[in-house]
Amino acid sequence: MDMRFFFVFLAIVFFTRSYSQPSSIKELGVEQGLSNNYVVSITQDKDGFLWFATEEGLNKFDGTRFIHYYKHNHGISGNELNCIYADPQAPVIWIATQRAGLNAYNYQDESLEVFKHTPQQANSLITNDVTAIAPAADGNLWISTYHRGVEYFNKETKEFRHYNKDTFPELSSDNVWTIMDDGNENLYIGHVAHGMSIVSLKDKQIRNYTHNPDDPESIPGDEVHCLYKDNNDNIWVGTDNGLALFHPETGDFIRPDKSPETPFASAIFDIRQTDDNKLWVSTELNGIFVIDLKQYFFMSPGTLSMEHYTVGYNRYSLSNPTVRCVFQDSFENIWLGTYGGGINFIRHTPPLFHVFSYSPIPEDPYSMNNRTTLSLCFDAEKRLWIGTDGGGINVFDNGKRIKVYSKESNDLSQNTVQALLKDSQDNIWIGTFVKGINHYNHKTKKITPVLLDGKNDSDIRCFYEDSHANIWVGTNTGIYVFDPVSRHQIRHYNKQNARLPENLVRSLVEDRQGRIWVGTFGGGLAVYTPEMELIRSYNEHTGFCSNTINYLFADSYGRVWVATGEGLVCFTEPDSTGYRAYGREEGLSNVYIRAITD
């Protein structure tokens, strides 16, 4: 038998279209096995494993666990790290330590080579405080140091060539945060407090750039933390006072947003271009900004829109506002190293389910205002309406909350919304707890009460629209039937006049023959003619699995499915009295079934 059923009763909805909202973020920190939450650098080796440098050890992540590398267990020369770099040719992770030199760890044979300053050797590392590692155009390495300039390292001879004020007096400083080889025989040097220098590797000419407060096209700040060349050969510079696009021909620095209120006035720690042509910019205390480079070069800075990730209370928030490094792995996932909040992971492929979760911040547009979901429906514009237990109705469009209907806004009679139905006229019927029905008119956008027996004190549990467009309402006092146009009550059925097994009706459905199936709480299931004459009933006294009927569903094959408190029941041939029950023995992990659909 074709058995296609799926049951979910959470604020979780599956969508096939993409969202404009931020991606969800997963946190990985010391609780998940990371050695330290201060993550300063990330790389990926040739085997696909991720490596994370922290201020207390090196970490290798195999997808499920972290393996730690310290001085005492793997012999690296120092636990306080600044940078790591996976060699593209050899199975080696290059490790820059804060005060203990340069390490080369071979992850295939697990061997380690340490390079430190040796006073008697002129071609040794000039100092042990290594700040950054960058690839040279010829396949070797550039090494920056905090006190003694830049080193060129020949991987074959294992010798260091020194670029500092002793060998190049025109350099503005020997204190260096970062370096970059542009591939055109130019070495970019980001200094500590002395701006940026460019060394021509061809003719050894040097250009220095420092901040001039009177020149808006000078470098934004003199602390240059990062340098990046994107796929279009643009040079980006991250300083202590923001981001700039550098034009080598003119020597000008162009700010993405020249306003003094720009978010890029923060210190910039890292810049990375991702495969979708977006520039990720990590900041101090201001999270991550994402610029669409396709948009950037066609729009004025004042109209530039950016994605922004920062700290908060929802699943789209960073664990710490200071992000030291950004890395995109070979699967196009994004990894962020935060300074105190561990690793933040953003999956390239969105999850199968989109989750609407509660946030205590009322202004958060991507969250619900209440933790508990009781009912769901889509309106005519394909917006999702979520009925909550005390928060009224939250309306979401493309993942963003655009409206809340509540008692406080004079829209609803009660904030606990147990049932929602969009009828064939695109109007929405709203069922509340002990405060009756509210009706949303699609044309006027107004919500008005609908009275039951002249009152609005009923406990509304379900709605159903039959084949004649009549609206059936399950309540704690039986069933009401309404004309959908006039919204006038047509009939009222209860235990006395229709032999309902119980007045508390939780679910209603019409089968292909026009019969009405009624699911009750405490009285089991009953089947009626279209005129509400009882045909048969099912309850625990007659051998039925449960008197608690949570939901009824008629599938596309004409079968009627019953969700009960003790399992799932299928009436494969609704004309007969036979049915099939499914419980734990048939593979259900939980026999309390709340809802069904196909």
Coordinates of C-alpha atoms in Angstrom, one line a residue:
M1 CA 0.0 0.0 0.0
D2 CA 1.2 3.5 -0.9
M3 CA 1.7 5.1 2.5
R4 CA 2.7 8.7 2.2
F5 CA 2.3 10.5 5.4
F6 CA 4.3 13.2 7.2
F7 CA 3.5 14.8 10.5
V8 CA 5.0 18.0 12.0
F9 CA 3.5 20.3 14.6
L10 CA 6.1 22.9 15.2
A11 CA 6.8 26.4 13.8
I12 CA 8.7 24.7 11.0
V13 CA 7.8 25.2 7.4
F14 CA 9.4 23.8 4.2
F15 CA 10.0 26.2 1.4
T16 CA 11.3 25.7 -2.1
R17 CA 12.1 29.3 -2.8
S18 CA 15.1 31.1 -1.4
Y19 CA 15.0 33.8 1.3
S20 CA 16.4 37.2 1.4
Q21 CA 16.9 36.9 5.2
P22 CA 20.3 36.2 6.8
S23 CA 21.6 32.6 6.9
S24 CA 21.4 30.8 10.2
I25 CA 24.6 30.5 12.2
K26 CA 25.9 27.5 14.2
E27 CA 28.3 28.1 17.1
L28 CA 31.3 25.9 17.9
G29 CA 33.3 26.6 21.0
V30 CA 35.0 25.1 24.0
E31 CA 31.8 23.3 24.8
Q32 CA 32.0 21.4 21.5
G33 CA 35.7 20.7 22.0
L34 CA 37.5 23.8 20.7
S35 CA 40.7 24.5 22.7
N36 CA 40.0 28.2 23.1
N37 CA 37.3 30.6 22.1
Y38 CA 39.7 33.2 20.8
V39 CA 40.0 32.2 17.1
V40 CA 42.5 34.2 15.0
S41 CA 43.0 32.2 11.8
I42 CA 41.4 29.5 9.7
T43 CA 42.7 27.3 6.8
Q44 CA 41.8 24.0 5.0
D45 CA 44.3 21.4 4.1
K46 CA 44.5 19.3 0.9
D47 CA 42.5 16.5 2.5
G48 CA 39.6 18.8 3.3
F49 CA 40.1 19.1 7.0
L50 CA 39.7 22.5 8.7
W51 CA 42.3 24.0 11.0
F52 CA 41.8 26.7 13.5
A53 CA 44.4 28.8 15.2
T54 CA 43.6 30.2 18.6
E55 CA 45.3 32.0 21.4
E56 CA 45.7 28.6 23.2
G57 CA 46.6 26.0 20.7
L58 CA 46.0 24.7 17.1
N59 CA 42.8 22.7 16.3
K60 CA 42.1 20.3 13.5
F61 CA 38.4 19.7 12.9
D62 CA 37.3 16.4 11.2
G63 CA 33.6 17.3 10.9
T64 CA 32.7 15.8 14.3
R65 CA 35.5 16.5 16.7
F66 CA 38.5 18.8 17.4
I67 CA 42.0 17.5 17.7
H68 CA 44.3 19.7 19.7
Y69 CA 47.9 20.6 19.0
Y70 CA 49.9 22.1 21.9
K71 CA 53.5 22.4 22.9
H72 CA 53.2 19.5 25.3
N73 CA 51.6 16.9 23.0
H74 CA 52.7 17.7 19.4
G75 CA 55.7 19.9 20.0
I76 CA 54.6 23.1 18.3
S77 CA 56.9 25.9 19.6
G78 CA 54.1 28.0 21.1
N79 CA 50.5 27.8 22.0
E80 CA 49.7 31.5 21.4
L81 CA 49.1 31.7 17.6
N82 CA 48.6 34.5 15.1
C83 CA 48.1 32.9 11.7
I84 CA 48.0 29.5 9.9
Y85 CA 48.3 28.8 6.2
A86 CA 47.8 25.5 4.4
D87 CA 50.5 24.9 1.8
P88 CA 48.9 24.3 -1.6
Q89 CA 51.8 22.1 -2.8
A90 CA 52.9 20.1 0.2
P91 CA 50.9 18.5 3.1
V92 CA 52.0 21.2 5.5
I93 CA 50.3 23.7 7.8
W94 CA 52.4 26.7 8.4
I95 CA 52.0 28.1 11.9
A96 CA 52.8 31.7 13.0
T97 CA 53.3 32.0 16.7
Q98 CA 53.1 35.2 18.8
R99 CA 56.6 34.8 20.3
A100 CA 57.9 31.4 19.3
G101 CA 58.8 31.6 15.6
L102 CA 57.4 29.8 12.6
N103 CA 56.3 26.1 12.5
A104 CA 55.8 23.7 9.6
Y105 CA 53.5 20.8 10.5
N106 CA 53.4 17.9 8.1
Y107 CA 49.9 16.4 8.7
Q108 CA 50.7 13.2 6.6
D109 CA 53.7 12.0 8.5
E110 CA 53.0 14.1 11.6
S111 CA 56.4 15.6 11.6
L112 CA 57.1 19.2 12.8
E113 CA 59.8 21.6 11.8
V114 CA 60.4 24.8 13.9
F115 CA 62.1 28.0 12.6
K116 CA 63.4 30.4 15.1
H117 CA 65.8 33.3 15.3
T118 CA 69.4 32.1 15.6
P119 CA 71.8 35.0 16.1
Q120 CA 74.7 33.2 14.6
Q121 CA 72.8 32.5 11.3
A122 CA 72.3 35.5 9.1
N123 CA 69.6 33.7 7.0
S124 CA 67.5 32.5 10.0
L125 CA 64.2 34.0 10.9
I126 CA 65.0 37.6 12.1
T127 CA 62.7 37.5 15.1
N128 CA 60.3 35.1 16.7
D129 CA 57.2 37.3 16.8
V130 CA 55.5 36.3 13.6
T131 CA 52.2 38.1 12.8
A132 CA 51.1 36.7 9.4
I133 CA 51.9 34.3 6.5
A134 CA 51.2 34.9 2.9
P135 CA 52.0 33.1 -0.4
A136 CA 54.6 34.5 -2.7
A137 CA 54.0 34.6 -6.4
D138 CA 56.8 32.0 -6.9
G139 CA 55.3 29.5 -4.5
N140 CA 57.4 30.5 -1.5
L141 CA 56.3 32.4 1.6
W142 CA 56.2 35.9 2.9
I143 CA 56.4 36.2 6.7
S144 CA 55.5 39.4 8.6
T145 CA 56.9 40.2 12.0
Y146 CA 55.9 42.6 14.7
H147 CA 59.3 44.1 15.4
R148 CA 61.6 43.4 12.4
G149 CA 59.8 43.9 9.1
V150 CA 59.1 41.2 6.5
E151 CA 60.8 37.9 5.7
Y152 CA 60.9 36.1 2.4
F153 CA 61.2 32.4 3.0
N154 CA 62.6 30.0 0.5
K155 CA 60.9 26.6 1.2
E156 CA 63.7 24.7 -0.7
T157 CA 66.8 26.2 0.9
K158 CA 64.9 27.1 4.1
E159 CA 66.6 30.5 4.2
F160 CA 65.0 33.8 5.1
R161 CA 65.7 37.1 3.2
H162 CA 65.1 40.2 5.3
Y163 CA 63.0 43.2 4.2
N164 CA 63.2 45.9 6.9
K165 CA 64.6 49.3 7.5
D166 CA 68.1 48.0 7.6
T167 CA 67.9 46.7 4.0
F168 CA 65.2 49.1 2.8
P169 CA 65.6 52.4 4.8
E170 CA 62.7 54.0 2.9
L171 CA 60.2 51.7 4.7
S172 CA 58.0 53.6 7.1
S173 CA 58.3 51.0 9.9
D174 CA 59.5 47.6 10.9
N175 CA 56.3 46.9 12.8
V176 CA 54.1 44.9 10.5
W177 CA 50.6 43.3 10.9
T178 CA 50.1 41.8 7.4
I179 CA 51.6 41.4 3.9
M180 CA 50.3 40.6 0.4
D181 CA 52.0 39.7 -2.8
D182 CA 49.8 41.0 -5.7
G183 CA 51.3 38.7 -8.3
N184 CA 52.6 41.7 -10.3
E185 CA 56.0 42.0 -8.5
N186 CA 54.6 44.3 -5.8
L187 CA 54.7 43.5 -2.1
Y188 CA 52.0 45.3 0.1
I189 CA 52.9 45.8 3.7
G190 CA 50.4 46.7 6.4
H191 CA 52.1 48.4 9.3
V192 CA 51.4 48.8 13.0
A193 CA 50.6 52.6 13.3
H194 CA 52.5 53.6 10.1
G195 CA 50.0 53.0 7.3
M196 CA 50.8 50.9 4.2
S197 CA 54.0 50.4 2.1
I198 CA 54.3 49.0 -1.4
V199 CA 57.7 47.5 -2.3
S200 CA 58.4 47.0 -6.0
L201 CA 60.1 43.6 -6.2
K202 CA 61.4 44.5 -9.6
D203 CA 63.2 47.8 -9.0
K204 CA 63.0 47.9 -5.1
Q205 CA 61.2 51.3 -5.2
I206 CA 59.0 51.9 -2.1
R207 CA 55.8 53.9 -1.8
N208 CA 54.4 54.7 1.7
Y209 CA 50.9 55.8 2.5
T210 CA 49.7 57.2 5.8
H211 CA 46.4 58.8 7.0
N212 CA 45.9 62.5 6.3
P213 CA 42.8 63.8 8.1
D214 CA 42.6 66.7 5.5
D215 CA 42.6 64.3 2.5
P216 CA 39.4 62.2 2.2
E217 CA 41.2 59.9 -0.3
S218 CA 44.1 59.0 1.9
I219 CA 44.3 55.7 3.7
P220 CA 41.5 55.7 6.4
G221 CA 43.8 54.7 9.3
D222 CA 47.4 53.9 10.0
E223 CA 46.9 50.5 11.7
V224 CA 46.6 48.2 8.6
H225 CA 45.3 44.8 9.8
C226 CA 44.5 43.2 6.5
L227 CA 45.1 43.4 2.7
Y228 CA 43.2 41.6 0.1
K229 CA 43.2 41.3 -3.7
D230 CA 39.8 40.1 -5.1
N231 CA 39.1 38.2 -8.3
N232 CA 38.8 41.4 -10.3
D233 CA 42.3 42.5 -9.2
N234 CA 40.9 45.2 -6.8
I235 CA 43.0 45.9 -3.8
W236 CA 41.1 46.2 -0.5
V237 CA 42.7 47.6 2.7
G238 CA 41.4 47.1 6.2
T239 CA 42.5 49.6 8.8
D240 CA 41.7 50.6 12.4
N241 CA 39.4 53.2 10.9
G242 CA 37.6 51.3 8.3
L243 CA 37.7 49.7 4.8
A244 CA 39.1 51.2 1.6
L245 CA 39.4 50.3 -2.1
F246 CA 43.0 51.2 -3.2
H247 CA 43.7 52.5 -6.7
P248 CA 47.5 51.8 -7.3
E249 CA 47.6 54.0 -10.4
T250 CA 46.4 57.2 -8.5
G251 CA 47.3 56.2 -4.9
D252 CA 43.8 57.0 -3.8
F253 CA 41.8 55.1 -1.2
I254 CA 38.0 55.1 -1.8
R255 CA 35.7 54.4 1.2
P256 CA 32.6 52.2 0.5
D257 CA 30.6 54.8 2.5
K258 CA 32.1 58.2 3.3
S259 CA 29.5 59.0 6.0
P260 CA 31.0 59.4 9.5
E261 CA 28.3 57.0 10.6
T262 CA 29.5 54.3 8.4
P263 CA 29.8 50.8 10.0
F264 CA 33.2 50.6 8.3
A265 CA 34.6 53.1 10.8
S266 CA 35.3 50.0 12.9
A267 CA 38.6 48.3 12.9
I268 CA 38.7 45.8 10.0
F269 CA 40.4 42.5 10.8
D270 CA 39.8 40.4 7.7
I271 CA 38.5 40.6 4.1
R272 CA 37.5 37.7 1.9
Q273 CA 35.7 37.2 -1.4
T274 CA 33.4 34.2 -1.6
D275 CA 32.4 32.2 -4.7
D276 CA 29.2 34.1 -5.1
N277 CA 31.1 37.3 -5.7
K278 CA 30.5 38.8 -2.3
L279 CA 33.0 40.5 -0.1
W280 CA 32.9 39.5 3.6
V281 CA 34.4 42.1 6.0
S282 CA 35.1 41.3 9.6
T283 CA 35.2 44.0 12.2
E284 CA 36.0 44.8 15.8
L285 CA 32.8 45.0 17.9
N286 CA 30.6 45.4 14.8
G287 CA 30.3 41.9 13.4
I288 CA 30.4 41.1 9.7
F289 CA 29.4 43.1 6.7
V290 CA 28.8 41.5 3.3
I291 CA 29.0 43.6 0.1
D292 CA 27.7 42.3 -3.2
L293 CA 30.6 43.2 -5.5
K294 CA 28.3 43.0 -8.6
Q295 CA 26.3 45.8 -7.0
Y296 CA 29.2 47.7 -5.6
F297 CA 30.7 48.9 -8.9
F298 CA 27.3 50.1 -10.3
M299 CA 25.9 51.9 -7.3
S300 CA 26.9 55.1 -5.5
P301 CA 28.2 54.5 -2.0
G302 CA 25.3 56.2 -0.4
T303 CA 22.8 53.7 -1.9
L304 CA 24.9 50.6 -1.2
S305 CA 23.1 47.9 0.7
M306 CA 24.9 45.4 2.8
E307 CA 24.1 42.3 4.8
H308 CA 25.0 42.6 8.4
Y309 CA 25.6 39.9 11.0
T310 CA 26.1 40.8 14.6
V311 CA 25.3 39.6 18.1
G312 CA 21.7 39.0 19.2
Y313 CA 19.3 36.4 20.5
N314 CA 18.3 34.5 17.4
R315 CA 19.8 31.9 15.2
Y316 CA 21.0 34.5 12.7
S317 CA 23.3 36.2 15.3
L318 CA 27.0 36.0 15.9
S319 CA 28.3 34.6 19.2
N320 CA 30.7 37.7 19.6
P321 CA 30.7 41.1 17.9
T322 CA 34.5 40.9 17.1
V323 CA 35.3 38.7 14.2
R324 CA 39.0 38.1 13.6
C325 CA 38.9 35.9 10.4
V326 CA 36.7 34.7 7.6
F327 CA 37.2 31.5 5.6
Q328 CA 35.2 29.8 2.8
D329 CA 35.9 26.1 2.6
S330 CA 35.9 23.9 -0.5
F331 CA 32.2 23.2 0.0
E332 CA 31.4 27.0 0.0
N333 CA 30.5 27.0 3.7
I334 CA 31.6 30.1 5.7
W335 CA 33.6 29.8 8.9
L336 CA 34.1 32.9 11.1
G337 CA 36.7 33.0 13.9
T338 CA 35.5 35.3 16.7
Y339 CA 37.5 36.8 19.5
G340 CA 35.9 35.3 22.5
G341 CA 32.9 33.5 20.9
G342 CA 34.6 30.6 19.2
I343 CA 33.7 29.6 15.7
N344 CA 30.6 30.6 13.8
F345 CA 29.5 28.4 10.9
I346 CA 27.2 29.4 8.1
R347 CA 26.1 26.5 5.8
H348 CA 26.3 27.1 2.1
T349 CA 23.2 24.9 1.4
P350 CA 20.2 26.2 3.4
P351 CA 18.7 23.6 5.7
L352 CA 15.7 21.6 4.5
F353 CA 13.4 23.3 7.1
H354 CA 13.1 27.0 7.7
V355 CA 12.6 27.5 11.5
F356 CA 10.7 30.4 12.9
S357 CA 11.9 30.8 16.5
Y358 CA 11.1 33.0 19.4
S359 CA 13.3 36.0 20.3
P360 CA 13.0 38.1 23.4
I361 CA 13.8 41.2 21.3
P362 CA 10.4 42.6 20.0
E363 CA 12.1 44.4 17.1
D364 CA 13.7 41.2 15.7
P365 CA 12.1 40.9 12.3
Y366 CA 13.1 37.2 11.8
S367 CA 11.6 35.8 14.9
M368 CA 8.2 35.0 16.5
N369 CA 6.9 37.0 19.5
N370 CA 5.8 33.8 21.3
R371 CA 7.4 30.4 21.9
T372 CA 4.4 28.2 21.2
T373 CA 2.7 27.6 17.8
L374 CA -0.9 26.3 17.8
S375 CA -2.0 26.9 14.2
L376 CA -0.8 27.7 10.7
C377 CA -2.1 28.8 7.3
F378 CA -1.0 30.6 4.2
D379 CA -3.0 33.7 2.9
A380 CA -3.7 34.6 -0.7
E381 CA -0.4 36.3 -1.0
K382 CA 1.4 33.1 0.2
R383 CA 2.3 34.8 3.5
L384 CA 2.5 32.5 6.5
W385 CA 0.1 33.1 9.4
I386 CA 1.2 31.6 12.7
G387 CA -1.3 31.4 15.5
T388 CA 0.4 31.4 18.9
D389 CA -0.4 30.6 22.5
G390 CA -0.5 34.2 23.8
G391 CA 1.2 36.2 21.1
G392 CA -1.7 36.5 18.7
I393 CA -1.0 36.0 15.0
N394 CA 2.5 36.5 13.5
V395 CA 2.5 37.0 9.7
F396 CA 5.7 36.2 7.8
D397 CA 6.6 37.1 4.3
N398 CA 9.8 35.6 2.8
G399 CA 10.9 34.7 6.3
K400 CA 10.5 38.2 7.7
R401 CA 7.8 39.1 10.3
I402 CA 5.7 41.8 8.7
K403 CA 2.7 42.0 11.0
V404 CA 1.3 40.9 14.4
Y405 CA -2.4 40.8 15.0
S406 CA -3.3 40.9 18.7
K407 CA -5.8 41.8 21.3
E408 CA -3.7 44.8 22.2
S409 CA -3.9 46.2 18.6
N410 CA -7.7 45.7 18.7
D411 CA -7.6 43.1 16.0
L412 CA -8.3 39.9 17.9
S413 CA -10.6 39.0 20.8
Q414 CA -7.9 36.8 22.3
N415 CA -4.2 36.2 21.8
T416 CA -4.3 32.4 22.0
V417 CA -5.1 31.4 18.4
Q418 CA -5.9 27.6 18.2
A419 CA -7.2 27.4 14.6
L420 CA -6.7 29.1 11.2
L421 CA -8.3 28.5 7.8
K422 CA -8.1 30.3 4.5
D423 CA -11.4 29.7 2.7
S424 CA -12.1 29.6 -1.0
Q425 CA -12.9 33.3 -0.9
D426 CA -9.3 34.0 0.4
N427 CA -10.7 35.1 3.8
I428 CA -9.2 33.8 6.9
W429 CA -11.1 32.3 9.8
I430 CA -9.4 32.7 13.2
G431 CA -10.3 30.5 16.1
T432 CA -9.4 31.6 19.7
F433 CA -9.4 30.0 23.1
V434 CA -12.7 30.8 24.8
K435 CA -13.2 34.0 22.9
G436 CA -14.8 32.7 19.7
I437 CA -14.2 33.4 16.1
N438 CA -12.5 36.4 14.4
H439 CA -12.8 36.8 10.6
Y440 CA -10.2 38.4 8.3
N441 CA -11.7 39.9 5.1
H442 CA -9.2 39.6 2.3
K443 CA -10.5 42.6 0.4
T444 CA -10.9 45.1 3.2
K445 CA -8.0 43.7 5.4
K446 CA -10.3 44.1 8.4
I447 CA -10.8 41.6 11.2
T448 CA -14.3 41.4 12.8
P449 CA -15.8 39.0 15.3
V450 CA -18.3 36.2 14.4
L451 CA -20.8 35.2 17.0
L452 CA -21.9 31.7 18.0
D453 CA -25.4 31.6 19.3
G454 CA -25.1 35.4 19.8
K455 CA -21.9 35.1 21.9
N456 CA -18.2 35.0 21.5
D457 CA -17.1 32.9 24.4
S458 CA -16.6 29.6 22.6
D459 CA -13.4 27.6 22.6
I460 CA -12.6 27.1 18.9
R461 CA -10.6 24.0 18.0
C462 CA -10.8 23.6 14.2
F463 CA -12.3 24.8 10.9
Y464 CA -13.2 22.9 7.8
E465 CA -14.6 24.1 4.4
D466 CA -16.8 21.5 2.8
S467 CA -17.5 21.0 -1.0
H468 CA -20.3 23.5 -0.9
A469 CA -18.0 26.2 0.6
N470 CA -19.8 26.0 4.0
I471 CA -17.5 26.6 7.0
W472 CA -17.7 24.0 9.7
V473 CA -16.4 25.0 13.1
G474 CA -15.4 22.5 15.9
T475 CA -15.8 23.9 19.4
N476 CA -16.1 22.8 23.0
T477 CA -19.9 22.9 22.5
G478 CA -20.2 20.9 19.3
I479 CA -20.2 21.9 15.6
Y480 CA -21.3 25.1 14.0
V481 CA -21.9 25.5 10.3
F482 CA -21.7 29.0 8.7
D483 CA -22.6 30.5 5.4
P484 CA -19.2 31.8 4.1
V485 CA -20.7 34.9 2.4
S486 CA -23.1 36.2 5.1
R487 CA -21.2 34.6 7.9
H488 CA -24.5 33.7 9.5
Q489 CA -24.8 30.6 11.6
I490 CA -26.8 27.9 9.7
R491 CA -26.8 25.0 12.1
H492 CA -25.5 23.8 15.5
Y493 CA -24.8 20.2 16.2
N494 CA -24.1 18.7 19.6
K495 CA -24.6 15.5 21.6
Q496 CA -28.3 16.0 22.0
N497 CA -29.4 16.8 18.5
A498 CA -26.8 14.9 16.4
R499 CA -25.6 12.2 18.6
L500 CA -22.1 13.6 18.7
P501 CA -19.9 11.2 20.7
E502 CA -18.5 14.3 22.6
N503 CA -19.1 18.0 22.3
L504 CA -15.4 18.9 22.3
V505 CA -14.6 18.6 18.5
R506 CA -11.0 18.7 17.5
S507 CA -11.1 17.9 13.8
L508 CA -13.5 17.7 10.9
V509 CA -13.2 16.4 7.3
E510 CA -15.4 15.5 4.4
D511 CA -14.7 12.4 2.3
R512 CA -15.3 11.9 -1.4
Q513 CA -18.8 10.7 -0.8
G514 CA -19.7 13.9 1.1
R515 CA -19.8 12.2 4.5
I516 CA -18.6 14.2 7.5
W517 CA -16.0 12.7 9.8
V518 CA -15.9 14.1 13.3
G519 CA -13.0 13.7 15.7
T520 CA -13.6 14.5 19.3
F521 CA -11.5 14.7 22.5
G522 CA -12.7 11.9 24.8
G523 CA -15.4 10.5 22.6
G524 CA -13.6 9.0 19.7
L525 CA -14.5 9.2 16.0
A526 CA -17.9 9.4 14.3
V527 CA -19.0 9.3 10.6
Y528 CA -22.2 11.2 9.4
T529 CA -24.2 11.6 6.3
P530 CA -24.1 15.1 4.7
E531 CA -27.3 15.8 6.6
M532 CA -25.5 14.8 9.9
E533 CA -27.3 11.5 10.4
L534 CA -24.9 9.1 12.3
I535 CA -23.6 6.3 10.2
R536 CA -21.1 4.7 12.6
S537 CA -18.8 5.5 15.5
Y538 CA -15.4 4.3 16.7
N539 CA -14.2 4.4 20.3
E540 CA -12.3 2.4 22.8
H541 CA -15.5 0.5 23.7
T542 CA -15.7 -0.8 20.2
G543 CA -12.0 -1.7 20.0
F544 CA -10.7 1.5 18.5
C545 CA -7.2 2.5 19.6
S546 CA -8.0 5.8 21.3
N547 CA -10.9 8.2 22.2
T548 CA -8.5 11.1 21.6
I549 CA -8.8 12.3 18.0
N550 CA -6.3 15.0 17.3
Y551 CA -6.6 15.4 13.5
L552 CA -8.4 14.0 10.4
F553 CA -7.0 14.1 6.9
A554 CA -8.5 12.9 3.6
D555 CA -5.7 12.2 1.1
S556 CA -5.6 12.4 -2.7
Y557 CA -6.5 8.7 -2.9
G558 CA -9.7 9.1 -1.0
R559 CA -8.4 7.5 2.2
V560 CA -9.1 9.0 5.6
W561 CA -6.3 9.2 8.1
V562 CA -6.9 9.6 11.8
A563 CA -4.2 11.0 14.2
T564 CA -4.9 9.7 17.7
G565 CA -3.3 9.7 21.1
E566 CA -2.4 6.1 20.6
G567 CA -1.2 5.9 17.0
L568 CA -2.2 6.4 13.4
V569 CA -5.3 4.9 11.7
C570 CA -6.0 4.7 8.0
F571 CA -9.4 4.0 6.5
T572 CA -8.3 2.7 3.1
E573 CA -11.9 2.2 2.0
P574 CA -14.1 4.7 3.8
D575 CA -17.2 2.9 2.6
S576 CA -16.4 -0.1 4.8
T577 CA -15.9 -0.3 8.5
G578 CA -12.4 -1.7 8.2
Y579 CA -9.2 0.2 8.9
R580 CA -5.6 -0.3 9.6
A581 CA -3.8 0.9 12.7
Y582 CA -0.1 1.9 13.0
G583 CA 1.8 2.0 16.3
R584 CA 5.2 1.3 17.6
E585 CA 5.3 -2.2 16.2
E586 CA 4.8 -0.7 12.7
G587 CA 7.7 1.7 13.3
L588 CA 6.3 4.8 14.8
S589 CA 8.7 6.3 17.3
N590 CA 5.9 8.1 19.1
V591 CA 2.3 7.1 19.0
Y592 CA 0.9 10.5 20.0
I593 CA 0.1 11.8 16.5
R594 CA -0.7 15.5 16.3
A595 CA -1.2 16.2 12.6
I596 CA -1.0 14.6 9.1
T597 CA -0.5 15.8 5.5
D598 CA 0.8 14.4 2.3

